[in-house]
Amino acid sequence: MAKKVLVSAATYDQKRFYRMTFELRKTLPSGDSGALSLHTLLVNPSDFSQEELGRGNIIQTLGGAYVADFGLGLPTVTLSGTTGYRLRMSAEGIERDGYEELRDFRSDIYRKILLSNDPQHSLYWYNWEDNEYYEVHPQNFRLQRSKSEPTLYRYEFRFTCLRRLTKTRREAASDYLKRNPSTANMAGQLTSSVSNIGELLLKLTKGDG
């Protein structure tokens, strides 16, 4: 009896490499923009949820019901996971532990955009796995440690998607490489088991959007 294939080999191969990247950018009055901080999650979230609510109201009357439809609401995303127990190679080719990476993420991404309160700052979220790219705004960041697991940190990060970035996977990956050329240079030095955004991006730019 033939074994039922739930996921194609190509899809499985891609999901082994996909990671989530956050990029904090500043847009100048001239229209030029540049990256202030760039962070690819060192350990993939163990839980991921994306809620997309409709903005329709169903109104019931004596003569029947009608819908006041205001379209699609803003998606809300929640990521949660742990920092892991071992050292890993970051997307920049630096060996780090999960807590160091999460601490920098909280400082350079979450706190920086909220403390700046600068309308020229924008935060981009690249969900390479699901081909979703948004400008987002953080809502909540929670970090938890238990006495029974003193070296393991659990986190939850919630944010709202403000607008979809109108790019295909190939275009988003190509833009990422243009802004961060060193990522492509180190791609071949990392093994497939490493958090390797460089290798992923090289694969994407060679394929179809």
GROMACS .gro file of C-alpha atoms in nm:
model
  209
    1MET     CA    1   0.000   0.000   0.000
    2ALA     CA    2   0.140   0.335  -0.104
    3LYS     CA    3   0.218   0.576   0.174
    4LYS     CA    4   0.000   0.885   0.171
    5VAL     CA    5   0.201   1.204   0.119
    6LEU     CA    6   0.066   1.491   0.328
    7VAL     CA    7   0.330   1.749   0.234
    8SER     CA    8   0.524   1.763  -0.090
    9ALA     CA    9   0.901   1.716  -0.074
   10ALA     CA   10   0.955   2.073  -0.201
   11THR     CA   11   0.731   2.220   0.068
   12TYR     CA   12   0.896   2.014   0.341
   13ASP     CA   13   1.241   2.122   0.224
   14GLN     CA   14   1.141   2.488   0.226
   15LYS     CA   15   0.989   2.474   0.574
   16ARG     CA   16   1.318   2.339   0.712
   17PHE     CA   17   1.481   2.670   0.625
   18TYR     CA   18   1.211   2.932   0.673
   19ARG     CA   19   1.242   3.167   0.965
   20MET     CA   20   1.071   3.488   1.072
   21THR     CA   21   1.256   3.815   1.034
   22PHE     CA   22   1.174   4.152   1.188
   23GLU     CA   23   1.319   4.473   1.046
   24LEU     CA   24   1.301   4.817   1.204
   25ARG     CA   25   1.331   5.089   0.940
   26LYS     CA   26   1.335   5.469   0.934
   27THR     CA   27   1.195   5.668   0.642
   28LEU     CA   28   1.337   6.015   0.587
   29PRO     CA   29   1.137   6.313   0.450
   30SER     CA   30   1.320   6.261   0.119
   31GLY     CA   31   1.154   5.920   0.090
   32ASP     CA   32   1.476   5.724   0.143
   33SER     CA   33   1.465   5.452   0.408
   34GLY     CA   34   1.723   5.247   0.588
   35ALA     CA   35   1.731   4.956   0.831
   36LEU     CA   36   1.795   5.047   1.195
   37SER     CA   37   1.772   4.693   1.333
   38LEU     CA   38   1.732   4.353   1.175
   39HIS     CA   39   1.649   4.037   1.367
   40THR     CA   40   1.579   3.681   1.254
   41LEU     CA   41   1.442   3.457   1.529
   42LEU     CA   42   1.713   3.220   1.647
   43VAL     CA   43   1.462   2.953   1.754
   44ASN     CA   44   1.138   2.911   1.561
   45PRO     CA   45   0.822   2.984   1.766
   46SER     CA   46   0.661   2.670   1.903
   47ASP     CA   47   0.317   2.828   1.863
   48PHE     CA   48   0.198   3.070   1.598
   49SER     CA   49  -0.150   3.215   1.554
   50GLN     CA   50  -0.282   3.474   1.310
   51GLU     CA   51  -0.635   3.601   1.363
   52GLU     CA   52  -0.815   3.790   1.088
   53LEU     CA   53  -1.151   3.930   1.190
   54GLY     CA   54  -1.417   4.065   0.961
   55ARG     CA   55  -1.571   4.405   1.036
   56GLY     CA   56  -1.928   4.314   0.952
   57ASN     CA   57  -2.231   4.365   1.175
   58ILE     CA   58  -2.544   4.157   1.129
   59ILE     CA   59  -2.850   4.363   1.215
   60GLN     CA   60  -3.180   4.184   1.269
   61THR     CA   61  -3.507   4.368   1.213
   62LEU     CA   62  -3.874   4.273   1.192
   63GLY     CA   63  -3.840   4.264   0.815
   64GLY     CA   64  -3.537   4.038   0.817
   65ALA     CA   65  -3.164   4.089   0.859
   66TYR     CA   66  -2.899   4.285   0.676
   67VAL     CA   67  -2.521   4.310   0.702
   68ALA     CA   68  -2.324   4.628   0.748
   69ASP     CA   69  -1.997   4.508   0.595
   70PHE     CA   70  -1.685   4.719   0.654
   71GLY     CA   71  -1.441   4.470   0.506
   72LEU     CA   72  -1.148   4.289   0.660
   73GLY     CA   73  -1.010   4.399   0.996
   74LEU     CA   74  -0.645   4.419   1.093
   75PRO     CA   75  -0.482   4.078   1.152
   76THR     CA   76  -0.343   4.006   1.498
   77VAL     CA   77  -0.046   3.769   1.534
   78THR     CA   78   0.077   3.594   1.848
   79LEU     CA   79   0.413   3.414   1.861
   80SER     CA   80   0.521   3.206   2.159
   81GLY     CA   81   0.808   2.972   2.227
   82THR     CA   82   1.126   2.917   2.426
   83THR     CA   83   1.487   3.024   2.402
   84GLY     CA   84   1.611   2.664   2.374
   85TYR     CA   85   1.883   2.488   2.572
   86ARG     CA   86   2.188   2.510   2.348
   87LEU     CA   87   2.405   2.748   2.149
   88ARG     CA   88   2.298   2.806   1.789
   89MET     CA   89   2.432   2.994   1.491
   90SER     CA   90   2.242   3.315   1.420
   91ALA     CA   91   2.150   3.438   1.073
   92GLU     CA   92   2.452   3.668   1.093
   93GLY     CA   93   2.684   3.372   1.153
   94ILE     CA   94   2.739   3.439   1.525
   95GLU     CA   95   2.707   3.160   1.782
   96ARG     CA   96   2.467   3.269   2.055
   97ASP     CA   97   2.230   3.123   2.309
   98GLY     CA   98   1.856   3.179   2.291
   99TYR     CA   99   1.836   3.420   2.583
  100GLU     CA  100   2.100   3.654   2.440
  101GLU     CA  101   1.913   3.662   2.112
  102LEU     CA  102   1.574   3.718   2.276
  103ARG     CA  103   1.715   3.994   2.497
  104ASP     CA  104   1.851   4.175   2.192
  105PHE     CA  105   1.523   4.126   2.008
  106ARG     CA  106   1.332   4.285   2.296
  107SER     CA  107   1.578   4.574   2.313
  108ASP     CA  108   1.641   4.639   1.943
  109ILE     CA  109   1.294   4.570   1.806
  110TYR     CA  110   1.013   4.580   2.063
  111ARG     CA  111   1.137   4.853   2.295
  112LYS     CA  112   1.311   5.063   2.033
  113ILE     CA  113   1.004   5.126   1.817
  114LEU     CA  114   0.776   5.191   2.116
  115LEU     CA  115   1.018   5.419   2.300
  116SER     CA  116   1.107   5.620   1.991
  117ASN     CA  117   0.744   5.718   1.926
  118ASP     CA  118   0.869   5.837   1.588
  119PRO     CA  119   0.624   5.829   1.293
  120GLN     CA  120   0.923   5.785   1.062
  121HIS     CA  121   0.996   5.446   1.221
  122SER     CA  122   0.823   5.138   1.088
  123LEU     CA  123   0.852   4.770   1.176
  124TYR     CA  124   0.835   4.504   0.904
  125TRP     CA  125   0.760   4.137   0.964
  126TYR     CA  126   0.874   3.883   0.706
  127ASN     CA  127   0.698   3.550   0.751
  128TRP     CA  128   0.902   3.354   0.498
  129GLU     CA  129   0.723   3.026   0.565
  130ASP     CA  130   0.373   3.146   0.480
  131ASN     CA  131   0.465   3.413   0.223
  132GLU     CA  132   0.319   3.691   0.439
  133TYR     CA  133   0.486   4.032   0.474
  134TYR     CA  134   0.339   4.315   0.681
  135GLU     CA  135   0.415   4.643   0.845
  136VAL     CA  136   0.332   4.569   1.208
  137HIS     CA  137   0.298   4.739   1.546
  138PRO     CA  138   0.386   4.561   1.874
  139GLN     CA  139   0.111   4.514   2.132
  140ASN     CA  140   0.261   4.298   2.404
  141PHE     CA  141   0.582   4.116   2.496
  142ARG     CA  142   0.594   3.867   2.782
  143LEU     CA  143   0.898   3.681   2.916
  144GLN     CA  144   0.865   3.405   3.174
  145ARG     CA  145   1.110   3.185   3.367
  146SER     CA  146   1.028   2.898   3.602
  147LYS     CA  147   1.222   2.782   3.906
  148SER     CA  148   1.202   2.426   3.773
  149GLU     CA  149   1.369   2.534   3.446
  150PRO     CA  150   1.606   2.818   3.546
  151THR     CA  151   1.797   2.825   3.216
  152LEU     CA  152   1.491   2.821   2.990
  153TYR     CA  153   1.293   3.133   2.909
  154ARG     CA  154   0.946   3.129   2.760
  155TYR     CA  155   0.817   3.425   2.564
  156GLU     CA  156   0.502   3.553   2.399
  157PHE     CA  157   0.499   3.834   2.145
  158ARG     CA  158   0.177   3.984   2.010
  159PHE     CA  159   0.148   4.244   1.736
  160THR     CA  160  -0.105   4.391   1.493
  161CYS     CA  161  -0.051   4.391   1.116
  162LEU     CA  162  -0.110   4.743   0.987
  163ARG     CA  163  -0.075   4.684   0.615
  164ARG     CA  164   0.034   4.408   0.384
  165LEU     CA  165   0.359   4.466   0.197
  166THR     CA  166   0.274   4.415  -0.168
  167LYS     CA  167   0.566   4.192  -0.254
  168THR     CA  168   0.604   3.836  -0.368
  169ARG     CA  169   0.832   3.602  -0.174
  170ARG     CA  170   1.098   3.647  -0.439
  171GLU     CA  171   1.080   4.028  -0.429
  172ALA     CA  172   1.092   4.042  -0.049
  173ALA     CA  173   1.390   3.808  -0.038
  174SER     CA  174   1.570   4.003  -0.309
  175ASP     CA  175   1.517   4.332  -0.122
  176TYR     CA  176   1.645   4.173   0.198
  177LEU     CA  177   1.965   4.060   0.026
  178LYS     CA  178   2.025   4.403  -0.130
  179ARG     CA  179   2.009   4.565   0.213
  180ASN     CA  180   2.213   4.291   0.378
  181PRO     CA  181   2.467   4.157   0.126
  182SER     CA  182   2.683   3.997   0.395
  183THR     CA  183   2.402   3.752   0.466
  184ALA     CA  184   2.444   3.596   0.121
  185ASN     CA  185   2.822   3.570   0.159
  186MET     CA  186   2.805   3.357   0.469
  187ALA     CA  187   2.519   3.136   0.347
  188GLY     CA  188   2.738   2.852   0.218
  189GLN     CA  189   2.931   2.830   0.545
  190LEU     CA  190   2.635   2.715   0.753
  191THR     CA  191   2.484   2.368   0.770
  192SER     CA  192   2.119   2.297   0.701
  193SER     CA  193   2.048   2.240   1.070
  194VAL     CA  194   2.149   2.596   1.156
  195SER     CA  195   1.918   2.899   1.161
  196ASN     CA  196   2.020   2.993   0.811
  197ILE     CA  197   1.826   3.280   0.662
  198GLY     CA  198   2.105   3.342   0.412
  199GLU     CA  199   2.069   3.001   0.248
  200LEU     CA  200   1.694   3.038   0.244
  201LEU     CA  201   1.707   3.373   0.072
  202LEU     CA  202   1.947   3.247  -0.191
  203LYS     CA  203   1.706   2.961  -0.265
  204LEU     CA  204   1.413   3.201  -0.289
  205THR     CA  205   1.577   3.444  -0.525
  206LYS     CA  206   1.655   3.159  -0.764
  207GLY     CA  207   1.299   3.029  -0.763
  208ASP     CA  208   0.966   3.168  -0.870
  209GLY     CA  209   0.780   3.423  -0.666
   0.00000   0.00000   0.00000
